[in-house]
Coordinates of C-alpha atoms and ligand atoms in Angstrom, one line a residue:
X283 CA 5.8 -16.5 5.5
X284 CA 2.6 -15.4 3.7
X285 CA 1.1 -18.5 4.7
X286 CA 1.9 -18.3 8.4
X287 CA 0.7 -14.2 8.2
X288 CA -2.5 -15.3 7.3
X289 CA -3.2 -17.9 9.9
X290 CA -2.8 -15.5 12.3
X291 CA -5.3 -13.4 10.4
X292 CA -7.7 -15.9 10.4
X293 CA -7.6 -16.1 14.0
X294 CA -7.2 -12.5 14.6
X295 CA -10.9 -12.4 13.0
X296 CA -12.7 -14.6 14.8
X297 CA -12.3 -12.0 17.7
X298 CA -12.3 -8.9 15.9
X299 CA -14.1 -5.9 17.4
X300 CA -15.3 -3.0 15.4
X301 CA -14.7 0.3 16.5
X302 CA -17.4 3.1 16.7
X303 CA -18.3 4.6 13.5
X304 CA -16.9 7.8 12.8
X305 CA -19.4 9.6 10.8
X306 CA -17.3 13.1 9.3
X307 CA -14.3 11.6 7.9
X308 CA -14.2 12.7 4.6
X309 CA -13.1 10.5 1.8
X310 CA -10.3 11.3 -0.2
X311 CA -9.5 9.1 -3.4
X312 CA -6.9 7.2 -4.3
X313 CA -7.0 6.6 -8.0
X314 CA -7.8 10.4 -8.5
X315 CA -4.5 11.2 -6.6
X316 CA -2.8 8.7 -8.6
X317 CA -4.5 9.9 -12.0
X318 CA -3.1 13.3 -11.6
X319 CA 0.1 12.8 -10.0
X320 CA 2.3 16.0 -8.3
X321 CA 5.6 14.1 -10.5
X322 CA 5.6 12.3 -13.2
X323 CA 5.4 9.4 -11.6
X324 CA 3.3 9.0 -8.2
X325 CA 4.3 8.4 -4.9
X326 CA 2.7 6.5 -2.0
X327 CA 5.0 6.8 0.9
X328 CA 4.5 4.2 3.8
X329 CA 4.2 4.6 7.2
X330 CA 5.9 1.4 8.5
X331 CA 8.3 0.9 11.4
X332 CA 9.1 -3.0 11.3
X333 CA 8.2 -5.7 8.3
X334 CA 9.0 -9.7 8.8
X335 CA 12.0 -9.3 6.3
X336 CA 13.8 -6.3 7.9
X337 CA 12.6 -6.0 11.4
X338 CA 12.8 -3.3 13.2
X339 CA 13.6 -0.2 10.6
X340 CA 12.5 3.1 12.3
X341 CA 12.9 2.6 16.3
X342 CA 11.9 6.2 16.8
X343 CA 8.1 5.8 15.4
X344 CA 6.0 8.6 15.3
X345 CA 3.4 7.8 12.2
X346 CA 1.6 11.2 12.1
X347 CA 4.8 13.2 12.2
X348 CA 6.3 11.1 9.3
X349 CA 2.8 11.0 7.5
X350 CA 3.1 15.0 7.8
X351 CA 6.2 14.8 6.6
X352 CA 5.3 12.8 3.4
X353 CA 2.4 15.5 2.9
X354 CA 4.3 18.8 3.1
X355 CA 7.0 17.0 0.2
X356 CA 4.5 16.4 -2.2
X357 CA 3.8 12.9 -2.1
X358 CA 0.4 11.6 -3.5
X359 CA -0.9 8.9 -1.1
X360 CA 0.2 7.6 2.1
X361 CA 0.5 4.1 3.0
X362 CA -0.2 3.0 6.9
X363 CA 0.6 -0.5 8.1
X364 CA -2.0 -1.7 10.8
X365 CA -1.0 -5.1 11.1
X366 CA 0.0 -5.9 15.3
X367 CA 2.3 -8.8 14.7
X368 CA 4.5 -8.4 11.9
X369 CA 4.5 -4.9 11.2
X370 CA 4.4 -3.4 14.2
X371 CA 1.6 -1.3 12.7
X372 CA -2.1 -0.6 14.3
X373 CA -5.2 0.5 13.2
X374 CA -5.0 3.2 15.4
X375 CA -2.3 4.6 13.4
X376 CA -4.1 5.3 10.4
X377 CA -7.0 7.3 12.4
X378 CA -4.6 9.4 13.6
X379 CA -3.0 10.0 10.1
X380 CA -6.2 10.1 8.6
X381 CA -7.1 13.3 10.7
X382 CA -3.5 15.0 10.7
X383 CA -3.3 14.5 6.3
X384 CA -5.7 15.8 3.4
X385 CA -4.1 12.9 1.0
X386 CA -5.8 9.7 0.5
X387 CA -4.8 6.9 2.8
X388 CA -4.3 3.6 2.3
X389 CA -4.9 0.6 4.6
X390 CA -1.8 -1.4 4.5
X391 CA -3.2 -4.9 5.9
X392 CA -3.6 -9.0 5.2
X393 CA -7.6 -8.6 4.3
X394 CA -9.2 -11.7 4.3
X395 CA -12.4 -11.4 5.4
X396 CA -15.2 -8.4 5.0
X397 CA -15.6 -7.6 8.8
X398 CA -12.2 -6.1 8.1
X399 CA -13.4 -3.7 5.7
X400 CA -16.1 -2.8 7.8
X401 CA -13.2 -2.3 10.1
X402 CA -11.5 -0.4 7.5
X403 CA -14.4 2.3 6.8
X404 CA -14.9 2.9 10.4
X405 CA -11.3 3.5 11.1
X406 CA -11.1 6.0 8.0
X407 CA -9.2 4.6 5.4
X408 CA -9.6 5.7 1.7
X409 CA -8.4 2.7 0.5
X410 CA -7.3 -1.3 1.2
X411 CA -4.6 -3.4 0.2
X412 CA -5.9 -6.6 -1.6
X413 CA -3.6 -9.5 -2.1
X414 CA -3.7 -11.3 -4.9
X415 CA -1.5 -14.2 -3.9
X416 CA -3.5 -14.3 -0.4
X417 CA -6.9 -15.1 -1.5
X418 CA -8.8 -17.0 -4.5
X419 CA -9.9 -14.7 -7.1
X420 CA -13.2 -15.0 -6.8
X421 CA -12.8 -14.3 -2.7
X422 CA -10.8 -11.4 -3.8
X423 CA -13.8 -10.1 -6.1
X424 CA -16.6 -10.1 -3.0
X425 CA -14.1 -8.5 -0.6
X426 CA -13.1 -5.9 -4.0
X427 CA -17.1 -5.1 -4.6
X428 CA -17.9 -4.9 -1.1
X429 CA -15.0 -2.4 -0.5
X430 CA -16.0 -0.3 -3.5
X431 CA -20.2 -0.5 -2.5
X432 CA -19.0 0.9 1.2
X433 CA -16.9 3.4 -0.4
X434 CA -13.2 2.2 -0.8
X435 CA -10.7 1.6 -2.9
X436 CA -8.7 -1.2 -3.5
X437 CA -5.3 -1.4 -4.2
X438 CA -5.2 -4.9 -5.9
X439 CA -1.5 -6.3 -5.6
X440 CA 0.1 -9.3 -7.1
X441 CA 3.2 -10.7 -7.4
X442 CA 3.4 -13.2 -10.6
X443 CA 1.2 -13.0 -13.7
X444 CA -0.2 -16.0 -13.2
X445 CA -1.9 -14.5 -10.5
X446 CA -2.8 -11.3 -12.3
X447 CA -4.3 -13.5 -14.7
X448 CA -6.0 -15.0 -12.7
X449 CA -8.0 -11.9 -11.6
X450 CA -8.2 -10.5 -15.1
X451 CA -10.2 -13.8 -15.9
X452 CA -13.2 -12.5 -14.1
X453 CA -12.6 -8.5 -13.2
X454 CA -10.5 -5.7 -13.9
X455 CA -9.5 -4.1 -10.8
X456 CA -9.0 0.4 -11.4
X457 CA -5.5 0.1 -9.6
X458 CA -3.1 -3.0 -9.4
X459 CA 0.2 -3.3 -7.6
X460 CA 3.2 -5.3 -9.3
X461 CA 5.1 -6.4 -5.4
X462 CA 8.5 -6.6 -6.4
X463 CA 9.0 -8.8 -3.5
X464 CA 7.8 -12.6 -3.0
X465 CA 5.8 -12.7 -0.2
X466 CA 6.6 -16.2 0.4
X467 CA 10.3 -15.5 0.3
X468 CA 11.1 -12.1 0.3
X469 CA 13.0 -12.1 -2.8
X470 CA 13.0 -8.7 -4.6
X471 CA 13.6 -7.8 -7.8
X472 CA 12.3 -4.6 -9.8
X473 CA 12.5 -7.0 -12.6
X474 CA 8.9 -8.2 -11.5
X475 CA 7.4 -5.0 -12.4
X476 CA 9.6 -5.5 -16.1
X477 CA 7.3 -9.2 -16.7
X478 CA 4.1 -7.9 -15.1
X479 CA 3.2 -4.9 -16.5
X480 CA 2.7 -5.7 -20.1
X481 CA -0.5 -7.8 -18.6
X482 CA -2.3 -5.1 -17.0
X483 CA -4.8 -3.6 -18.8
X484 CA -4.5 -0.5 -20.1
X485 CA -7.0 1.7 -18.0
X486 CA -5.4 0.1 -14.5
X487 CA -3.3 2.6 -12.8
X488 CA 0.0 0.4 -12.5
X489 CA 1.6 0.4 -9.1
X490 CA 5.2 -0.8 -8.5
X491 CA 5.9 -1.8 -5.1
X492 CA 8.3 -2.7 -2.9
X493 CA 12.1 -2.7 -3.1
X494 CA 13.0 0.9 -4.7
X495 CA 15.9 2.3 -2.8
X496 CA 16.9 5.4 -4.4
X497 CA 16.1 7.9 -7.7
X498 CA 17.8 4.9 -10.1
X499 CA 15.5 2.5 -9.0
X500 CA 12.5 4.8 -9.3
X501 CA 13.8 5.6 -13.3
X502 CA 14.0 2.1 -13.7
X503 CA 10.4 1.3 -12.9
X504 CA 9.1 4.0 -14.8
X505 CA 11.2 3.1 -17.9
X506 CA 9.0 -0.6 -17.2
X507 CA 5.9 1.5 -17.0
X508 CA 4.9 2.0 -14.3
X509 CA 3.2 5.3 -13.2
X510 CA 3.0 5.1 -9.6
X511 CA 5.7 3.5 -6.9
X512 CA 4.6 2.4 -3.2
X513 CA 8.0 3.3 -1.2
X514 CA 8.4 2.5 2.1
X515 CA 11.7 1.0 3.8
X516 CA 14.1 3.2 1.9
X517 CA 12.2 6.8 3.3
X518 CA 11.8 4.9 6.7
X519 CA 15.5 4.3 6.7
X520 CA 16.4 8.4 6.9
X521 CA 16.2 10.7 9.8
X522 CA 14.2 13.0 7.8
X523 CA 11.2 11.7 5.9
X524 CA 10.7 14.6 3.8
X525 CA 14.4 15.4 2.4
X526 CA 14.3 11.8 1.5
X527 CA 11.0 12.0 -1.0
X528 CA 13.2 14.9 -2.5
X529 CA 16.4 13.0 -2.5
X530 CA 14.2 10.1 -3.9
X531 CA 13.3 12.6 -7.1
X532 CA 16.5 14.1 -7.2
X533 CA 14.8 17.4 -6.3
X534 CA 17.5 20.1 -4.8
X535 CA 15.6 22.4 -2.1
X536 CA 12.1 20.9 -2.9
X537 CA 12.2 21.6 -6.7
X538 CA 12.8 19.7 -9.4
X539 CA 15.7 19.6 -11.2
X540 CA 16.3 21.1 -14.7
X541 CA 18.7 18.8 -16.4
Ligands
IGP872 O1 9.5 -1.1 2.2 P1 9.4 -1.2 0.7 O2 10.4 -2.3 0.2 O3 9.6 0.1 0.0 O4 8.0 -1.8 0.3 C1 6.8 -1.0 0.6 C2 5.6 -1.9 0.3 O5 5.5 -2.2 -1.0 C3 5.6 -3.1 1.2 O6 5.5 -2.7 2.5 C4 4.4 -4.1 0.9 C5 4.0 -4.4 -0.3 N1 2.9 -5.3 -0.3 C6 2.8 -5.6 1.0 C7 1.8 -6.5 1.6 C8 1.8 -6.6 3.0 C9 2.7 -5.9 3.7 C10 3.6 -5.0 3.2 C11 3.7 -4.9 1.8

């Protein structure tokens, strides 16, 4: 699948056009939010109405409403999908989020080349998705130090340690994502974030992603180590966004509870 995503991506390029520059968005950082988390562990809740696995998961979309949503219970980042065809996403989406939230955002896309995070500036994100398993490390340094130079963040993800490795070899990125899901086949298991973390350096802010369902789940990857999760299906899933953060962290009527 990953392969057939980024075809399309290297075609959507080719005939990419940049919207205007939008010169008082503010940045808002990422790795500060997820330094100083609200919980013990942080939370990046995504904005995502479809995916290529599940397909359609939240017919009645409304992304700044949900992103709102996200804000007012206390999560620490939100994640917007922009990709057309598989997501359902669009760039547009994260604009409008971007002005409606005072969290950091995060560009949730398949970047591949650097008009994109041109792209990514002027639409006003805080922060990119970089894949490790979608581009050679080296690739995946430019596009990093370019992002950074403009005034982004990078979420750096991977998948297997090999590929984390293979990054490690000539950089260490501030924040890296373990995906609990193979991108190739969709498999998920929180056991990925179990064998990956060990290998990230110490002073990365460790990320796991994908496939947390409920408060057990979210335990589980903390007990691994991680100290952020990127959740996204599971809160899409309820009616109501906001009671599911707080059903997510087990909190009763927003707070936090004792035992
Ligand atoms: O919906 P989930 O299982 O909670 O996963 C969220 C997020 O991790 C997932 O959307 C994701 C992780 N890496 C990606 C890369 C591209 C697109 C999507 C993703």
């Amino acid at each position: 699948m990953l392969e057939q995503i980024l075809t399309t991506k290297r075609k959507e390029v080719t005939t990419l056009t940049l919207p205007s520059t939008w010169s008082e968005v503010k940045r808002a950082s990422l790795s500060a939010a997820l330094r100083k988390p609200k919980r013990s562990i942080g939370l990046i809740a995504e904005v995502k109405k479809a995916s290529p696995s599940k397909g359609l998961i939240r017919p009645d979309f409304h992304p700044v409403d949900i992103a709102k949503a996200y804000e007012q219970a206390g999560a620490d980042a939100i994640s917007v999908l922009t990709d057309v065809k598989y997501f359902q996403g669009h760039r547009q989406y994260l604009t409008d989020v971007k002005q409606a939230v005072q969290l950091p955002v995060l560009r949730k896309d398949f970047i591949i080349d650097r008009i994109q995070i041109e792209e990514s500036v002027r639409i006003g994100a805080d922060a990119i998705l970089l894949i490790g398993e979608a581009l050679p490390p080296k690739t995946l340094y430019e596009l990093y130090k370019e992002a950074y130079e403009k005034g982004l963040e990078c979420l750096v993800e991977v998948h297997k340690r090999e590929t984390l490795e293979n990054i490690l070899a000539i950089f260490t990125p501030e924040i890296i994502g373990v995906n609990n899901r193979d991108l190739c086949t969709f498999v998920t298991s929180l056991e990925t974030t179990k064998e990956v973390v060990p290998f990230v350096p110490a002073d990365s802010i460790i990320v796991s992603e994908s496939g947390i369902g409920n408060a057990s789940d979210l335990t589980t990857v903390q007990t691994y180590g991680a100290k952020a999760v990127l959740v996204g299906e599971s809160l899409m899933r309820k009616e109501d966004v906001g009671a599911a953060v707080h059903e997510l962290f087990q909190e009763v009527d927003g707070i936090v509870r004792s035992s």
